[in-house]
Amino acid sequence: MRLRKPKLRLQTTITLLVCIVVVMALFVTEILITNRISQETKKSQAEKATDIARIVAQSPLVITGLQNKKNEKNIQTYANGIKQSTHVEFIVVMDMYGIRKSHPNPTLLGLHFVGGDEGPVLKGKEHISTAKGTLGLSLRSFVPVFDENNKQIGAVAVGISLEKVNQAIEQSRKIILIGVGVGILVGVLGALILARKIKNILFGLEPSEMAKLLEERSAMLQSTKEGILAVDQSGITTLVNNEGIRLLLKAGIYGSFIGKKVDNYLPNSKLAAVLATGESQFDQEQEVNHITILTNRVPVIVNGKIVGAIATFREKTEIKELAEQLTGVKLYAEALRTQAHEFMNKLHVISGLIHMKEYQRVSSYITKVVDHQKSEVEFVVSRFKDPVLAGFILGKLSFARENGCEMIIDGEGYLPEPLQQEVTHEVVTILGNLIDNALDAVADRPLKKVTLRFDYFDEILVLEVHDTGPGMDEEVKNSVCVKGYSTKGENRGIGLFLVQRSLETLKGQLEIHSQKGKGTTFIVTIPYTSKQ
């Protein structure tokens, strides 16, 4: 089984990479500089030897000594004096036959020059060579000696020990190596500091973790049902998700949004105020051309500094639809609660009769309840074929009885199940609010009666809810469907508003007939396609 190679962490990778780059750069630099210094050192030593050789070759003592044997001894004295003052290895003056006239070792005077590299200088040419003589391997500079008639009469050889040259090069190389070592140490420390700095900037995340977070972030942003728009501290758009683009296009705002100033295409975004104050804004209504959205705006704060802002928004009508659906669910739950409460009361009656040992009356009461319940259920189920709607009507009948009100179901034929299930939810919302209003209207009346009539023909459903309440005048009747308007106190006035919204969805109509003291009738007409 092959073992998976462990992945290096980002901090380790950066440290190693920077260290390798620094070491390689300094290593190449050391080679180049050392080679350059070696060449320059040898060149400077050769120039030094050549300068000394020229000085000796032009000395009158040397010229006179080579011309007259009587003065040969002066050459040795002069050459050794120059050697000591210049710290060269040797200064050898020779005649045209290569016979030494000076040498650091006096016993070698009069002998032929050793090395075999003196040939060119005896032919009048200056040159530099490396050869091994009696004093070892040395760098040699050869200069011819001419008399006053420009006739060559000898030559001068100045030698510098290559060991000393190499020592000078090695000394320079040691200094370079020390510098390289310091550079590597500084580079390693810098790499560690840089790696730690980058890790802190990236919140300690590895590249694979950042890639995963980016993918997850993108998936979340694009899958959410709310539009999301983000800007930087300058108000430049940095992100808009698919839902945000859809809503902007729906509002008639087209083009590319990324990289543009948000106020240029959405002047009333109010994100500039969030950037300036750092204060969040929640559940704000905002008009964007012809649509109304609900938006939340929050600043993006990093290390105590505002670096941007994010707005999340959704079309208000969609939220209203959700609220209406939740209202329908609430009505279902209320109906079930009412039935449970009614049966609990009946169970209490049965329990009391049993406790009093009125067994005959218990049997008679149970028979009566069962017969009534059976007949009521059979009646409702036979009239309303949609189980959800039938259960809802039964719940409202129980609720009416619990509140001491007589509720009558009237209608010819039956109402089939709708083709689309959403229609049931809207009908429940409409009937639920109308029946609740009717029950509220008769709560304080001597005659508490609510009548529900229905008529279904040619895919048109007509629903009537009539109550024996106090009725309404024209002013109240004209305002009753306005959101928040109510004659019952604060935090009311939502029911008929939701009825109106459901009718808009179903493309239906609402008529209100009311007279003071004679009750109110709500007539609803909606298209209704049967499932059959």
Coordinates of N, CA, C and O in Angstrom, one line a residue, residues 304-470:
G304 N -11.3 46.3 14.4 CA -11.9 47.5 14.9 C -12.0 48.6 13.8 O -12.4 49.7 14.1
K305 N -11.7 48.2 12.5 CA -11.8 49.2 11.5 C -12.9 48.8 10.5 O -13.0 47.6 10.1
I306 N -13.7 49.7 10.0 CA -14.7 49.4 9.0 C -14.0 49.2 7.6 O -13.4 50.2 7.1
V307 N -14.1 48.0 7.1 CA -13.5 47.7 5.8 C -14.5 47.5 4.7 O -14.1 47.2 3.5
G308 N -15.8 47.6 5.0 CA -16.8 47.4 4.0 C -18.2 47.3 4.6 O -18.4 47.5 5.8
A309 N -19.2 47.0 3.8 CA -20.5 46.8 4.3 C -21.2 45.8 3.4 O -20.9 45.6 2.2
I310 N -22.3 45.1 4.0 CA -23.0 44.1 3.3 C -24.5 44.4 3.5 O -25.0 44.7 4.5
A311 N -25.2 44.3 2.4 CA -26.7 44.4 2.4 C -27.3 43.1 1.9 O -26.9 42.5 0.9
T312 N -28.3 42.6 2.7 CA -29.1 41.5 2.3 C -30.5 42.0 2.1 O -31.0 42.7 2.9
F313 N -31.1 41.5 1.0 CA -32.5 42.0 0.7 C -33.3 41.0 0.0 O -32.8 40.0 -0.6
R314 N -34.6 41.2 0.2 CA -35.6 40.2 -0.4 C -36.8 41.0 -0.8 O -37.2 42.0 -0.1
E315 N -37.5 40.6 -1.8 CA -38.7 41.3 -2.3 C -39.8 41.1 -1.2 O -40.0 40.0 -0.7
K316 N -40.4 42.2 -0.9 CA -41.4 42.3 0.1 C -42.6 41.4 -0.1 O -43.1 40.7 0.8
T317 N -43.0 41.3 -1.4 CA -44.2 40.4 -1.7 C -43.9 39.0 -1.4 O -44.8 38.2 -1.0
E318 N -42.6 38.5 -1.6 CA -42.3 37.1 -1.3 C -42.4 36.9 0.2 O -42.9 35.8 0.7
I319 N -42.0 37.8 1.0 CA -42.1 37.7 2.5 C -43.6 37.7 2.9 O -44.0 36.9 3.8
K320 N -44.4 38.5 2.2 CA -45.8 38.5 2.5 C -46.4 37.2 2.2 O -47.3 36.7 3.0
E321 N -46.0 36.6 1.1 CA -46.6 35.3 0.8 C -46.3 34.2 1.8 O -47.1 33.4 2.2
L322 N -45.0 34.3 2.3 CA -44.7 33.4 3.4 C -45.5 33.6 4.7 O -45.9 32.7 5.3
A323 N -45.7 34.9 5.0 CA -46.5 35.3 6.1 C -48.0 34.7 6.0 O -48.6 34.2 6.9
E324 N -48.5 34.8 4.8 CA -49.8 34.4 4.5 C -49.9 32.9 4.7 O -50.9 32.3 5.2
Q325 N -48.9 32.2 4.2 CA -48.9 30.7 4.3 C -48.8 30.3 5.8 O -49.5 29.4 6.3
L326 N -48.0 31.0 6.6 CA -47.9 30.8 8.0 C -49.2 31.1 8.7 O -49.6 30.4 9.6
T327 N -49.9 32.1 8.2 CA -51.2 32.4 8.8 C -52.2 31.3 8.5 O -53.0 30.9 9.4
G328 N -52.1 30.7 7.3 CA -53.0 29.5 7.1 C -52.7 28.3 8.0 O -53.6 27.7 8.5
V329 N -51.4 28.1 8.2 CA -51.0 27.0 9.2 C -51.5 27.3 10.6 O -52.0 26.4 11.3
K330 N -51.4 28.6 10.9 CA -51.9 29.0 12.3 C -53.4 28.7 12.4 O -53.9 28.3 13.4
L331 N -54.1 29.0 11.3 CA -55.6 28.7 11.3 C -55.9 27.2 11.5 O -56.8 26.8 12.2
Y332 N -55.1 26.4 10.8 CA -55.2 24.9 10.9 C -55.0 24.6 12.4 O -55.8 23.8 13.0
A333 N -54.0 25.1 13.0 CA -53.7 24.7 14.4 C -54.7 25.2 15.3 O -55.1 24.5 16.3
E334 N -55.3 26.4 15.0 CA -56.3 26.9 15.9 C -57.6 26.1 15.8 O -58.3 25.8 16.8
A335 N -57.9 25.6 14.6 CA -59.1 24.7 14.4 C -58.9 23.4 15.2 O -59.8 23.0 15.9
L336 N -57.7 22.8 15.1 CA -57.5 21.6 15.9 C -57.6 21.8 17.4 O -58.1 21.0 18.1
R337 N -57.0 23.0 17.8 CA -57.1 23.3 19.2 C -58.5 23.4 19.7 O -58.9 23.0 20.8
T338 N -59.3 24.0 18.9 CA -60.7 24.3 19.2 C -61.5 22.9 19.4 O -62.2 22.7 20.3
Q339 N -61.3 22.0 18.4 CA -61.9 20.7 18.4 C -61.5 20.0 19.7 O -62.3 19.3 20.3
A340 N -60.2 20.0 20.0 CA -59.7 19.3 21.2 C -60.3 19.9 22.4 O -60.7 19.1 23.3
H341 N -60.5 21.2 22.5 CA -61.1 21.8 23.6 C -62.6 21.4 23.8 O -63.1 21.2 24.9
E342 N -63.3 21.4 22.6 CA -64.7 21.0 22.7 C -64.9 19.6 23.2 O -65.7 19.3 24.0
F343 N -64.0 18.7 22.6 CA -64.2 17.3 23.1 C -63.7 17.1 24.5 O -64.3 16.2 25.2
M344 N -62.8 18.0 25.0 CA -62.4 17.9 26.4 C -63.6 18.3 27.3 O -63.9 17.6 28.3
N345 N -64.4 19.3 26.9 CA -65.6 19.6 27.6 C -66.6 18.5 27.7 O -67.2 18.2 28.7
K346 N -66.7 17.8 26.6 CA -67.7 16.7 26.5 C -67.2 15.6 27.4 O -68.0 14.9 28.0
L347 N -65.9 15.3 27.4 CA -65.4 14.3 28.2 C -65.6 14.6 29.7 O -65.8 13.7 30.5
H348 N -65.5 15.9 30.0 CA -65.8 16.3 31.4 C -67.2 16.0 31.8 O -67.5 15.6 32.9
V349 N -68.2 16.3 30.8 CA -69.6 16.0 31.1 C -69.8 14.5 31.3 O -70.4 14.0 32.3
I350 N -69.2 13.7 30.5 CA -69.3 12.2 30.6 C -68.7 11.8 31.9 O -69.2 10.9 32.7
S351 N -67.5 12.3 32.3 CA -66.9 12.0 33.6 C -67.8 12.3 34.7 O -67.9 11.5 35.7
G352 N -68.4 13.5 34.7 CA -69.3 13.9 35.8 C -70.5 13.0 35.9 O -70.9 12.6 37.0
L353 N -71.1 12.6 34.8 CA -72.3 11.7 34.8 C -71.9 10.3 35.3 O -72.6 9.7 36.1
I354 N -70.7 9.8 35.0 CA -70.3 8.6 35.5 C -70.0 8.6 37.0 O -70.4 7.7 37.8
H355 N -69.5 9.8 37.4 CA -69.2 10.0 38.9 C -70.5 10.0 39.7 O -70.6 9.5 40.8
M356 N -71.6 10.5 39.0 CA -72.9 10.5 39.7 C -73.7 9.2 39.5 O -74.8 9.1 39.9
K357 N -73.0 8.3 38.7 CA -73.6 7.0 38.4 C -74.9 7.1 37.6 O -75.8 6.3 37.7
E358 N -74.9 8.1 36.8 CA -76.1 8.3 35.8 C -75.7 7.6 34.5 O -75.5 8.2 33.5
Y359 N -75.7 6.3 34.6 CA -75.2 5.5 33.5 C -76.1 5.6 32.2 O -75.6 5.6 31.1
Q360 N -77.4 5.7 32.5 CA -78.3 5.7 31.4 C -78.2 7.1 30.6 O -78.2 7.1 29.4
R361 N -78.0 8.1 31.4 CA -77.8 9.4 30.8 C -76.4 9.5 30.1 O -76.3 10.2 29.1
V362 N -75.4 8.8 30.6 CA -74.1 8.8 30.0 C -74.3 8.1 28.6 O -73.8 8.7 27.6
S363 N -75.0 7.0 28.5 CA -75.2 6.4 27.3 C -76.0 7.2 26.3 O -75.6 7.4 25.1
S364 N -77.0 7.9 26.8 CA -77.8 8.8 25.9 C -77.0 10.0 25.4 O -77.1 10.3 24.3
Y365 N -76.2 10.5 26.3 CA -75.3 11.7 26.0 C -74.3 11.3 24.9 O -74.1 12.0 23.9
I366 N -73.6 10.1 25.1 CA -72.6 9.7 24.1 C -73.3 9.5 22.8 O -72.7 9.8 21.7
T367 N -74.5 8.8 22.8 CA -75.2 8.6 21.5 C -75.5 9.9 20.8 O -75.3 10.0 19.6
K368 N -75.9 10.9 21.6 CA -76.3 12.2 21.0 C -75.0 12.9 20.4 O -75.1 13.4 19.3
V369 N -73.9 12.8 21.2 CA -72.7 13.5 20.7 C -72.2 12.8 19.5 O -71.8 13.4 18.5
V370 N -72.2 11.4 19.5 CA -71.7 10.7 18.3 C -72.6 11.0 17.1 O -72.1 11.2 16.0
D371 N -73.9 10.9 17.3 CA -74.8 11.2 16.2 C -74.6 12.6 15.6 O -74.5 12.8 14.4
H372 N -74.4 13.6 16.5 CA -74.2 14.9 16.1 C -72.9 15.1 15.3 O -72.8 15.7 14.3
Q373 N -71.9 14.5 15.9 CA -70.6 14.6 15.3 C -70.5 13.9 14.0 O -70.0 14.4 13.0
K374 N -71.2 12.7 13.9 CA -71.2 11.9 12.7 C -71.9 12.7 11.6 O -71.5 12.8 10.5
S375 N -73.1 13.2 12.0 CA -73.9 14.0 11.0 C -73.2 15.2 10.5 O -73.2 15.6 9.3
E376 N -72.5 15.9 11.4 CA -71.8 17.1 11.1 C -70.6 16.8 10.2 O -70.4 17.5 9.2
V377 N -69.9 15.8 10.5 CA -68.7 15.4 9.7 C -69.1 14.9 8.4 O -68.6 15.3 7.3
E378 N -70.2 14.1 8.3 CA -70.7 13.6 7.0 C -71.2 14.8 6.2 O -70.9 14.8 5.0
F379 N -71.8 15.7 6.8 CA -72.3 16.9 6.1 C -71.2 17.7 5.4 O -71.2 18.0 4.3
V380 N -70.2 18.0 6.3 CA -69.1 18.8 5.8 C -68.3 18.1 4.8 O -67.9 18.6 3.7
V381 N -68.0 16.8 5.0 CA -67.2 16.0 4.1 C -67.9 15.8 2.7 O -67.3 15.8 1.7
S382 N -69.2 15.7 2.8 CA -69.9 15.6 1.6 C -70.0 16.9 0.7 O -70.1 16.9 -0.5
R383 N -69.8 18.0 1.4 CA -69.9 19.3 0.7 C -68.5 19.8 0.3 O -68.4 20.4 -0.7
F384 N -67.5 19.5 1.1 CA -66.1 19.9 0.8 C -65.2 18.7 0.6 O -64.9 18.0 1.5
K385 N -64.8 18.5 -0.7 CA -64.1 17.3 -1.0 C -62.6 17.4 -0.7 O -61.9 16.4 -0.7
D386 N -62.1 18.6 -0.5 CA -60.7 18.8 -0.1 C -60.6 18.5 1.4 O -61.2 19.2 2.2
P387 N -59.8 17.5 1.8 CA -59.7 17.1 3.2 C -59.2 18.3 4.1 O -59.7 18.4 5.2
V388 N -58.3 19.1 3.6 CA -57.7 20.2 4.4 C -58.8 21.2 4.6 O -59.0 21.7 5.7
L389 N -59.6 21.5 3.6 CA -60.6 22.5 3.7 C -61.8 22.0 4.6 O -62.3 22.7 5.5
A390 N -62.1 20.7 4.5 CA -63.1 20.1 5.3 C -62.7 20.1 6.8 O -63.5 20.5 7.6
G391 N -61.5 19.7 7.1 CA -61.0 19.8 8.4 C -61.0 21.1 9.0 O -61.4 21.4 10.2
F392 N -60.7 22.1 8.2 CA -60.7 23.5 8.6 C -62.2 24.0 9.0 O -62.4 24.6 10.0
I393 N -63.1 23.6 8.1 CA -64.5 24.0 8.4 C -65.0 23.4 9.7 O -65.7 24.0 10.5
L394 N -64.7 22.1 9.9 CA -65.1 21.4 11.1 C -64.5 22.1 12.3 O -65.2 22.2 13.4
G395 N -63.3 22.5 12.2 CA -62.6 23.2 13.3 C -63.4 24.5 13.6 O -63.6 24.9 14.8
K396 N -63.8 25.3 12.6 CA -64.4 26.5 12.8 C -65.8 26.3 13.4 O -66.3 27.1 14.2
L397 N -66.5 25.2 13.0 CA -67.8 24.9 13.6 C -67.7 24.7 15.1 O -68.5 25.2 15.9
S398 N -66.6 23.9 15.5 CA -66.3 23.7 16.9 C -66.0 25.0 17.6 O -66.5 25.2 18.8
F399 N -65.2 25.8 17.0 CA -64.8 27.1 17.6 C -66.0 28.0 17.8 O -66.2 28.7 18.8
A400 N -67.0 28.0 16.8 CA -68.2 28.8 17.0 C -69.0 28.4 18.1 O -69.5 29.2 18.9
R401 N -69.2 27.0 18.2 CA -70.0 26.5 19.4 C -69.3 26.8 20.7 O -70.0 27.1 21.7
E402 N -68.0 26.8 20.7 CA -67.3 27.1 22.0 C -67.6 28.5 22.4 O -67.6 28.8 23.6
N403 N -67.7 29.4 21.4 CA -68.0 30.8 21.7 C -69.5 31.1 21.8 O -69.8 32.3 21.8
G404 N -70.3 30.1 21.8 CA -71.7 30.3 22.0 C -72.4 30.9 20.7 O -73.4 31.6 20.8
C405 N -71.8 30.6 19.6 CA -72.3 31.2 18.3 C -72.9 30.0 17.4 O -72.3 29.0 17.4
E406 N -73.9 30.3 16.7 CA -74.5 29.3 15.8 C -73.9 29.6 14.4 O -74.0 30.7 13.9
M407 N -73.2 28.6 13.9 CA -72.6 28.7 12.6 C -73.3 27.8 11.6 O -73.4 26.5 11.9
I408 N -73.8 28.3 10.5 CA -74.6 27.5 9.5 C -73.8 27.4 8.2 O -73.3 28.4 7.7
I409 N -73.7 26.2 7.7 CA -73.1 25.9 6.4 C -74.3 25.8 5.4 O -75.1 24.9 5.5
D410 N -74.3 26.6 4.3 CA -75.4 26.6 3.4 C -74.7 26.5 2.0 O -73.8 27.2 1.7
G411 N -75.3 25.7 1.1 CA -74.8 25.7 -0.3 C -75.4 24.5 -1.0 O -75.6 23.4 -0.4
E412 N -75.5 24.6 -2.3 CA -76.0 23.5 -3.1 C -74.8 22.8 -3.7 O -73.8 23.3 -4.1
G413 N -75.0 21.4 -3.9 CA -73.9 20.7 -4.5 C -72.7 20.5 -3.5 O -72.9 20.5 -2.3
Y414 N -71.5 20.4 -4.1 CA -70.3 20.3 -3.3 C -69.2 21.0 -4.0 O -69.3 21.4 -5.2
L415 N -68.2 21.3 -3.2 CA -67.0 22.0 -3.7 C -65.9 20.9 -3.9 O -65.4 20.3 -3.0
P416 N -65.4 20.7 -5.2 CA -64.4 19.7 -5.4 C -63.0 20.1 -5.0 O -62.8 21.3 -4.7
E417 N -62.1 19.2 -5.0 CA -60.7 19.5 -4.6 C -60.1 20.3 -5.7 O -60.2 20.0 -6.9
P418 N -59.3 21.4 -5.4 CA -58.7 22.2 -6.5 C -57.6 21.5 -7.2 O -57.0 20.6 -6.6
L419 N -57.3 22.0 -8.4 CA -56.2 21.4 -9.2 C -54.9 21.7 -8.5 O -54.0 20.8 -8.5
Q420 N -54.7 22.9 -8.0 CA -53.5 23.3 -7.4 C -53.7 23.4 -5.9 O -54.6 24.0 -5.4
Q421 N -52.8 22.8 -5.1 CA -52.9 22.8 -3.7 C -52.7 24.2 -3.1 O -53.3 24.4 -2.0
E422 N -52.0 25.1 -3.8 CA -51.8 26.4 -3.2 C -53.2 27.1 -3.1 O -53.3 28.0 -2.2
V423 N -54.1 26.8 -4.0 CA -55.4 27.4 -3.9 C -56.1 27.1 -2.6 O -56.8 28.0 -2.0
T424 N -55.9 25.9 -2.0 CA -56.5 25.6 -0.7 C -56.0 26.5 0.3 O -56.7 27.0 1.2
H425 N -54.7 26.7 0.3 CA -54.1 27.6 1.4 C -54.7 29.0 1.3 O -55.0 29.6 2.3
E426 N -54.8 29.5 0.1 CA -55.4 30.9 -0.1 C -56.8 30.9 0.4 O -57.3 31.9 1.0
V427 N -57.6 29.9 0.0 CA -59.0 29.8 0.4 C -59.2 29.8 1.9 O -60.0 30.4 2.6
V428 N -58.3 28.9 2.6 CA -58.3 28.9 4.0 C -57.9 30.2 4.7 O -58.6 30.6 5.7
T429 N -57.0 30.9 4.1 CA -56.6 32.2 4.6 C -57.8 33.2 4.5 O -58.2 33.9 5.4
I430 N -58.5 33.2 3.3 CA -59.7 34.0 3.1 C -60.8 33.7 4.1 O -61.3 34.6 4.8
L431 N -61.2 32.4 4.1 CA -62.3 32.0 5.0 C -62.0 32.2 6.5 O -62.8 32.6 7.3
G432 N -60.8 31.8 6.8 CA -60.4 31.9 8.2 C -60.5 33.3 8.8 O -61.1 33.6 9.8
N433 N -60.0 34.3 8.0 CA -60.1 35.7 8.4 C -61.5 36.2 8.4 O -61.9 37.0 9.3
L434 N -62.3 35.9 7.4 CA -63.7 36.4 7.3 C -64.5 35.8 8.4 O -65.3 36.5 9.0
I435 N -64.4 34.5 8.7 CA -65.1 33.8 9.8 C -64.7 34.4 11.1 O -65.6 34.7 12.0
D436 N -63.4 34.6 11.4 CA -63.0 35.2 12.6 C -63.6 36.6 12.8 O -64.0 36.9 14.0
N437 N -63.6 37.4 11.8 CA -64.1 38.7 11.9 C -65.6 38.6 12.2 O -66.2 39.5 13.0
A438 N -66.3 37.7 11.6 CA -67.7 37.6 11.8 C -68.0 37.1 13.2 O -68.9 37.7 13.9
L439 N -67.2 36.2 13.8 CA -67.4 35.8 15.2 C -67.1 36.9 16.1 O -67.8 37.1 17.1
D440 N -66.1 37.7 15.8 CA -65.8 38.9 16.6 C -67.0 39.9 16.6 O -67.3 40.5 17.6
A441 N -67.6 40.0 15.4 CA -68.7 41.0 15.2 C -69.9 40.6 16.1 O -70.7 41.5 16.5
V442 N -70.2 39.3 16.2 CA -71.4 38.9 16.9 C -71.2 38.6 18.4 O -72.1 38.1 19.1
A443 N -69.9 38.8 18.9 CA -69.5 38.4 20.2 C -70.4 39.0 21.3 O -70.8 38.4 22.3
D444 N -70.8 40.3 21.1 CA -71.6 41.0 22.1 C -73.0 41.2 21.6 O -73.8 42.1 22.2
R445 N -73.5 40.5 20.6 CA -74.8 40.7 20.1 C -75.8 39.6 20.7 O -75.3 38.5 21.1
P446 N -77.1 40.0 20.9 CA -78.0 39.0 21.4 C -78.2 37.8 20.5 O -78.4 36.7 21.0
L447 N -78.2 38.1 19.2 CA -78.3 37.0 18.3 C -76.9 36.7 17.7 O -76.4 37.5 16.9
K448 N -76.3 35.6 18.1 CA -75.0 35.3 17.6 C -75.1 34.2 16.5 O -75.2 33.0 16.8
K449 N -75.0 34.7 15.3 CA -75.2 33.8 14.1 C -74.3 34.2 13.0 O -74.3 35.3 12.6
V450 N -73.6 33.2 12.5 CA -72.8 33.3 11.3 C -73.1 32.3 10.3 O -73.3 31.1 10.6
T451 N -73.3 32.8 9.0 CA -73.7 31.8 7.9 C -72.6 31.8 6.9 O -72.2 32.9 6.4
L452 N -72.2 30.6 6.5 CA -71.2 30.5 5.4 C -72.0 29.8 4.2 O -72.5 28.7 4.3
R453 N -72.0 30.5 3.1 CA -72.7 30.0 1.9 C -71.6 29.8 0.8 O -70.7 30.6 0.7
F454 N -71.8 28.8 0.0 CA -70.8 28.6 -1.1 C -71.6 28.2 -2.4 O -72.7 27.6 -2.3
D455 N -71.1 28.6 -3.5 CA -71.7 28.2 -4.8 C -70.6 28.0 -5.8 O -69.7 28.9 -6.0
Y456 N -70.5 26.8 -6.4 CA -69.4 26.5 -7.4 C -70.1 26.1 -8.7 O -70.9 25.2 -8.7
F457 N -69.8 26.9 -9.7 CA -70.3 26.6 -11.1 C -69.4 27.1 -12.1 O -69.0 28.3 -12.0
D458 N -69.2 26.3 -13.1 CA -68.4 26.7 -14.3 C -67.0 27.3 -13.9 O -66.6 28.4 -14.4
E459 N -66.3 26.6 -13.0 CA -65.0 26.9 -12.5 C -64.9 28.3 -11.8 O -63.9 29.0 -11.9
I460 N -66.0 28.7 -11.3 CA -66.1 30.0 -10.5 C -66.7 29.6 -9.1 O -67.7 29.0 -9.0
L461 N -66.0 30.0 -8.1 CA -66.4 29.8 -6.7 C -66.8 31.1 -6.0 O -66.1 32.1 -6.1
V462 N -68.0 31.1 -5.5 CA -68.5 32.2 -4.8 C -68.7 31.8 -3.3 O -69.4 30.8 -3.0
L463 N -68.1 32.6 -2.4 CA -68.2 32.3 -1.0 C -68.8 33.6 -0.3 O -68.5 34.7 -0.6
E464 N -69.8 33.3 0.6 CA -70.4 34.4 1.3 C -70.3 34.1 2.8 O -70.6 33.0 3.3
V465 N -69.9 35.1 3.6 CA -69.9 35.0 5.0 C -70.7 36.1 5.6 O -70.4 37.3 5.4
H466 N -71.8 35.8 6.2 CA -72.8 36.8 6.8 C -72.8 36.7 8.3 O -72.8 35.6 8.9
D467 N -72.8 37.8 8.9 CA -72.9 37.8 10.4 C -74.1 38.7 10.8 O -74.6 39.6 10.1
T468 N -74.5 38.5 12.0 CA -75.6 39.4 12.6 C -75.1 40.4 13.5 O -75.7 40.8 14.5
G469 N -73.9 40.9 13.1 CA -73.2 41.9 14.0 C -73.8 43.3 13.8 O -74.9 43.5 13.2
P470 N -73.1 44.3 14.3 CA -73.7 45.7 14.3 C -73.6 46.4 13.0 O -74.2 47.5 12.8

